JSON list of C-alpha atoms in Angstrom, two decimals:
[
{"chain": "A", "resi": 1, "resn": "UNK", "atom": "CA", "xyz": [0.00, 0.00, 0.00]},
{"chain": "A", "resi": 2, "resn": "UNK", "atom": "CA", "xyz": [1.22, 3.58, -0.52]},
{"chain": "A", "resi": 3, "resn": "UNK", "atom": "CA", "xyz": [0.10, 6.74, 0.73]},
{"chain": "A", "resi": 4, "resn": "UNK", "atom": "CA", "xyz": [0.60, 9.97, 1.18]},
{"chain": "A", "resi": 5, "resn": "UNK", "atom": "CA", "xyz": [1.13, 12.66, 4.22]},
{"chain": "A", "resi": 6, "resn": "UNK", "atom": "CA", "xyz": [1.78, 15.88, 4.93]},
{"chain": "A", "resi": 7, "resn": "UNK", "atom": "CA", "xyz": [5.07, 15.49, 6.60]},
{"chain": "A", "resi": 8, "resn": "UNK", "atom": "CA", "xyz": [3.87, 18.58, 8.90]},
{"chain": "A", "resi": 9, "resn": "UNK", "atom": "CA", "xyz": [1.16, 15.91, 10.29]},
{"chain": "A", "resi": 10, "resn": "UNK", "atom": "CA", "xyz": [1.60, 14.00, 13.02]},
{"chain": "A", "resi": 11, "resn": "UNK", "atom": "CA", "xyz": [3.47, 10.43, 12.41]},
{"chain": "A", "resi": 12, "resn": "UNK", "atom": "CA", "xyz": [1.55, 7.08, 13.10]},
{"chain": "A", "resi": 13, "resn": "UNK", "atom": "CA", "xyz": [2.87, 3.64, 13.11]},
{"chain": "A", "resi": 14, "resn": "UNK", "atom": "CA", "xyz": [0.22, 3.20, 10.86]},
{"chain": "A", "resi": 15, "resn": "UNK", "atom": "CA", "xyz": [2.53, 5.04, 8.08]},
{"chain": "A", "resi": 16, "resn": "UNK", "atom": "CA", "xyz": [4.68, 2.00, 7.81]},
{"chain": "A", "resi": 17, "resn": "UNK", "atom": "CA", "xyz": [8.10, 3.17, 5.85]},
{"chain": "A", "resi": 18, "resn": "UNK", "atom": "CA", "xyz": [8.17, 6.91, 5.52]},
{"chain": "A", "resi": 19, "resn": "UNK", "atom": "CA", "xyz": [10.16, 8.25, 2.27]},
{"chain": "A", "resi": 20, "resn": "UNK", "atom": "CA", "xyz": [10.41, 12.05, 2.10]},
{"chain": "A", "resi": 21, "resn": "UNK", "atom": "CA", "xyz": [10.19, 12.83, -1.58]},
{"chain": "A", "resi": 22, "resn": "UNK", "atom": "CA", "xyz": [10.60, 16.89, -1.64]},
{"chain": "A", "resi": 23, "resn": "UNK", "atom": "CA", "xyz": [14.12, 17.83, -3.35]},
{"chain": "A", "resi": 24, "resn": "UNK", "atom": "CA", "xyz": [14.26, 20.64, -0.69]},
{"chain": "A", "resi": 25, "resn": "UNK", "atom": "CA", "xyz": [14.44, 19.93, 3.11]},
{"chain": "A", "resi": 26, "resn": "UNK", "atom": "CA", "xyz": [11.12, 21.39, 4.38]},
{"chain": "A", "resi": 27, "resn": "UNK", "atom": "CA", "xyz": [10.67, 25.08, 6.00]},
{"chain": "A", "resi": 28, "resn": "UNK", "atom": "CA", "xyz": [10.68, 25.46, 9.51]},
{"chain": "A", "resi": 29, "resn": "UNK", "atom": "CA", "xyz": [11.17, 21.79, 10.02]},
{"chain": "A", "resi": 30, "resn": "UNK", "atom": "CA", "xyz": [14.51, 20.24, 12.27]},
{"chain": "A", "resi": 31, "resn": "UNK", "atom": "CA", "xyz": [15.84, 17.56, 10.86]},
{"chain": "A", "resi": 32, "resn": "UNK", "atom": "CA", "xyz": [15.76, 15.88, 14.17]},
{"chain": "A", "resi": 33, "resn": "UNK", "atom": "CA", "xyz": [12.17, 16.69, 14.14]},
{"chain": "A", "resi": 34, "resn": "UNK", "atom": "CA", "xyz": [11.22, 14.79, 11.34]},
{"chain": "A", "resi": 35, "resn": "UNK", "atom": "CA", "xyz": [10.26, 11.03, 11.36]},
{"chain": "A", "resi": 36, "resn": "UNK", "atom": "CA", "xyz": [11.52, 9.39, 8.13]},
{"chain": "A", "resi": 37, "resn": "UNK", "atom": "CA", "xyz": [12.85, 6.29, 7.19]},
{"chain": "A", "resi": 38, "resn": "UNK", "atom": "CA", "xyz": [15.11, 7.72, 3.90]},
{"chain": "A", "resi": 39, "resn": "UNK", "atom": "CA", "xyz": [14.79, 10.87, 1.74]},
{"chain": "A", "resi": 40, "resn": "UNK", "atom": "CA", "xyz": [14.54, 9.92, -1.82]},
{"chain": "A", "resi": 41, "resn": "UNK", "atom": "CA", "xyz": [15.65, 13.00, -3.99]},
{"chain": "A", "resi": 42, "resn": "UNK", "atom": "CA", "xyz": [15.92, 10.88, -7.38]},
{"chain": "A", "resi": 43, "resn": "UNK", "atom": "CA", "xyz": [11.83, 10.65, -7.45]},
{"chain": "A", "resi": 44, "resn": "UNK", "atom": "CA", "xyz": [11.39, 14.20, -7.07]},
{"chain": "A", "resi": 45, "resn": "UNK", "atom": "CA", "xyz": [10.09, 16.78, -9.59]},
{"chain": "A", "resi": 46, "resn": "UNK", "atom": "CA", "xyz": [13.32, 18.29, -11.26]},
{"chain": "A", "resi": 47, "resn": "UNK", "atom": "CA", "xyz": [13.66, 22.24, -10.52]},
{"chain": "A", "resi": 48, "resn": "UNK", "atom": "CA", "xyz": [12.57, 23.81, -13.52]},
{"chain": "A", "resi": 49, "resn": "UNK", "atom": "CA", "xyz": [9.50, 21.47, -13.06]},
{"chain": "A", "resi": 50, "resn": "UNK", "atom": "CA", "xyz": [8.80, 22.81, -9.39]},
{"chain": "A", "resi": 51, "resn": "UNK", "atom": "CA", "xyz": [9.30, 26.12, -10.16]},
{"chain": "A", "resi": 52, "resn": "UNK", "atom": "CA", "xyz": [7.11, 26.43, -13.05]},
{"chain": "A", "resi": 53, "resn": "UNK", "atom": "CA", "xyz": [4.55, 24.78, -11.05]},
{"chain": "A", "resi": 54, "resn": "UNK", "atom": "CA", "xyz": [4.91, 26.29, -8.07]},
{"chain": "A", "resi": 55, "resn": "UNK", "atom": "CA", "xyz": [4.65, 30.05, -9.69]},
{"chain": "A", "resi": 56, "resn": "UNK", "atom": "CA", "xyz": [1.53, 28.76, -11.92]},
{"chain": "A", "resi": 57, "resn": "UNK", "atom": "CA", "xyz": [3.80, 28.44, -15.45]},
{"chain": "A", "resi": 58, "resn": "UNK", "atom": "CA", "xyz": [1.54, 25.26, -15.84]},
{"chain": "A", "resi": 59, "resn": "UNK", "atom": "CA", "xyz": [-1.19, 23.90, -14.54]},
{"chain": "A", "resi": 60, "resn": "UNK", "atom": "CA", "xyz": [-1.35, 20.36, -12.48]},
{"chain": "A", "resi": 61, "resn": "UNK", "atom": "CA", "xyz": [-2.12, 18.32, -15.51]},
{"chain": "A", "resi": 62, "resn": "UNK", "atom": "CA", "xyz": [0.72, 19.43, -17.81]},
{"chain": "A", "resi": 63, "resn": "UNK", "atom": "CA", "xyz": [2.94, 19.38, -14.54]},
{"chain": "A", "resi": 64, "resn": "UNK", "atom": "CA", "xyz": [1.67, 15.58, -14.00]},
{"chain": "A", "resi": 65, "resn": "UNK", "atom": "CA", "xyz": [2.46, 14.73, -17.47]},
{"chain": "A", "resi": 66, "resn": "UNK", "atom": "CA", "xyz": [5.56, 16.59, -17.57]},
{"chain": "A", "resi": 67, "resn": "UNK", "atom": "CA", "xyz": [6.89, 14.86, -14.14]},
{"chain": "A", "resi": 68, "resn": "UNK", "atom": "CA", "xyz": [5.45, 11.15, -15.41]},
{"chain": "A", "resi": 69, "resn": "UNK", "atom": "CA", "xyz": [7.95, 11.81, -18.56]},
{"chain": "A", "resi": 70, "resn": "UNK", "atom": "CA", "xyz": [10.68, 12.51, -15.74]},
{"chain": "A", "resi": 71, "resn": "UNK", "atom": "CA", "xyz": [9.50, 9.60, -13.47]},
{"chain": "A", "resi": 72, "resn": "UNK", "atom": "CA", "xyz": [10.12, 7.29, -16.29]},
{"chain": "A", "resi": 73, "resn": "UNK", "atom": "CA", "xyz": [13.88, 7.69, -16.82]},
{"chain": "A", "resi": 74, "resn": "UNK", "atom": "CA", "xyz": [13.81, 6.39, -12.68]},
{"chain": "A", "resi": 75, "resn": "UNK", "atom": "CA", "xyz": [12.21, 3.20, -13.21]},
{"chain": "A", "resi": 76, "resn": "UNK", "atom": "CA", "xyz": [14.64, 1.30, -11.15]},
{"chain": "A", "resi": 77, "resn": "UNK", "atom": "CA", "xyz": [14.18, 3.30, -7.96]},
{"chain": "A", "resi": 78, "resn": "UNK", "atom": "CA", "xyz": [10.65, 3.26, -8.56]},
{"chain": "A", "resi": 79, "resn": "UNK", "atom": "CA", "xyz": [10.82, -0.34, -8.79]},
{"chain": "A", "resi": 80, "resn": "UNK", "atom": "CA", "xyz": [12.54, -0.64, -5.30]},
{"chain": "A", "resi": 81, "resn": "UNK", "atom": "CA", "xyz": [9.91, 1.23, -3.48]},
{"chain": "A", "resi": 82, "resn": "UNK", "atom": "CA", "xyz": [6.97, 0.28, -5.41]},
{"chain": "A", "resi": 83, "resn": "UNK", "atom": "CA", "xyz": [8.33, -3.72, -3.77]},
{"chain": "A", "resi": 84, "resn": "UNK", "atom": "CA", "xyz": [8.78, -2.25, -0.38]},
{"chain": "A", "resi": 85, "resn": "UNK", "atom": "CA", "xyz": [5.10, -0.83, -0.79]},
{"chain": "A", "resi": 86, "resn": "UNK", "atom": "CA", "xyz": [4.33, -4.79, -1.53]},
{"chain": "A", "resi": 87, "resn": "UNK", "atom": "CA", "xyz": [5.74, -5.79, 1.70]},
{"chain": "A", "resi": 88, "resn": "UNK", "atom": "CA", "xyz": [4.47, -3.33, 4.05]},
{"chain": "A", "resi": 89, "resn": "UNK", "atom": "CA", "xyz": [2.64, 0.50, 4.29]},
{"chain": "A", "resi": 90, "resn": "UNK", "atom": "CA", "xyz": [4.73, 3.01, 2.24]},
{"chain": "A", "resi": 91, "resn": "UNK", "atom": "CA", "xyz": [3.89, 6.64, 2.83]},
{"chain": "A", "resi": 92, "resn": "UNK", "atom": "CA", "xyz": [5.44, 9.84, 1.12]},
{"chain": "A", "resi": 93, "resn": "UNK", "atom": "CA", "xyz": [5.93, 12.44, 2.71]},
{"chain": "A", "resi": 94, "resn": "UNK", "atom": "CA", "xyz": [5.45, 16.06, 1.33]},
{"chain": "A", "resi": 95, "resn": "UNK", "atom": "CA", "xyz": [5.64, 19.45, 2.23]},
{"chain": "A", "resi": 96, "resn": "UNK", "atom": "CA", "xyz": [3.59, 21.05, -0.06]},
{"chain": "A", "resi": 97, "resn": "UNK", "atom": "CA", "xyz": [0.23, 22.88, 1.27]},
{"chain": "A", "resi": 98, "resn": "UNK", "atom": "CA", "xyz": [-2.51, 21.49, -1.37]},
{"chain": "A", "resi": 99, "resn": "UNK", "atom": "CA", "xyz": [-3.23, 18.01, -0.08]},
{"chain": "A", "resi": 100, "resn": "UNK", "atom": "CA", "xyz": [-5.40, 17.79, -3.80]},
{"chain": "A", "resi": 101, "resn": "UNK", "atom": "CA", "xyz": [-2.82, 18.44, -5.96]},
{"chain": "A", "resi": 102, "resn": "UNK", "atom": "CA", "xyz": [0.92, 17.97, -5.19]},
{"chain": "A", "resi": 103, "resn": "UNK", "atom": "CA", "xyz": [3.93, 15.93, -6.93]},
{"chain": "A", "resi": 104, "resn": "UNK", "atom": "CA", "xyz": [3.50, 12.93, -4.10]},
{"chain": "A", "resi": 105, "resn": "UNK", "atom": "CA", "xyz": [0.30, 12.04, -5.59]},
{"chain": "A", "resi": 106, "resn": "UNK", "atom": "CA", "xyz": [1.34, 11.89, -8.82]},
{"chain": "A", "resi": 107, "resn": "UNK", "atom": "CA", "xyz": [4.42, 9.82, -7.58]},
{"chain": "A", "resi": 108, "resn": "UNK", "atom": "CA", "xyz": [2.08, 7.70, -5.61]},
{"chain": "A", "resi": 109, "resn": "UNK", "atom": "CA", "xyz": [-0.15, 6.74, -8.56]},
{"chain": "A", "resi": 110, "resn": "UNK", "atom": "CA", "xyz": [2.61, 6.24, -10.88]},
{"chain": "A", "resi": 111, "resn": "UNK", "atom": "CA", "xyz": [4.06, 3.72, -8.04]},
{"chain": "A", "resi": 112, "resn": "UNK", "atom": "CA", "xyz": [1.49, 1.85, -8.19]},
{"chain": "A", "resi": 113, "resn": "UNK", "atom": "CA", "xyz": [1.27, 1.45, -11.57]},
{"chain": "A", "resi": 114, "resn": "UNK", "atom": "CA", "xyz": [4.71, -0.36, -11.87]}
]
């Protein structure tokens, strides 16, 4: 199973395996703070991607299809986590503030479609 959290909500053992997937550590959060099991920068939206997302360049669907496009030349890490997600609970972890449309949803349905 994989889900996805806003790594500003409170952790659960529920959450299983927590993978951070933002490329940028997240604001106003100690590293000591955060409960993760890895931070996995290779699955993340590339920067020009973020930014022209994040200052409304494109809209979420040609961001999705855009990052899907990038997703696929990580196949092999995508692989690993999308067997760890067969074993037990995966849940990325995000920082963004729009719990309807953010990268780790897009990353989370592409997962489990591998």
């Amino acid at each position: 199973m994989i889900q996805c959290k806003r790594l500003y909500d409170e952790a659960s053992k529920e959450d299983g395996y927590r993978i951070l997937v933002d490329r940028l550590w997240p604001r106003g959060m100690k590293k000591e703070a955060l409960l993760y099991d890895e931070w996995c920068k290779t699955l993340t939206p590339s920067n020009d991607l973020r930014k022209a997302f994040h200052s409304e360049t494109i809209d979420f669907a040609s961001f999705s299809q855009a990052y899907r496009q990038e997703l696929a030349r990580h196949q092999e890490e995508g692989l690993r986590i999308a067997r760890l997600a067969d074993k037990q609970t995966v849940t990325l972890l995000y920082g963004a503030k729009d719990r309807q449309q953010n990268h780790a949803l897009v990353l989370a349905d592409w997962l489990r479609q591998l």
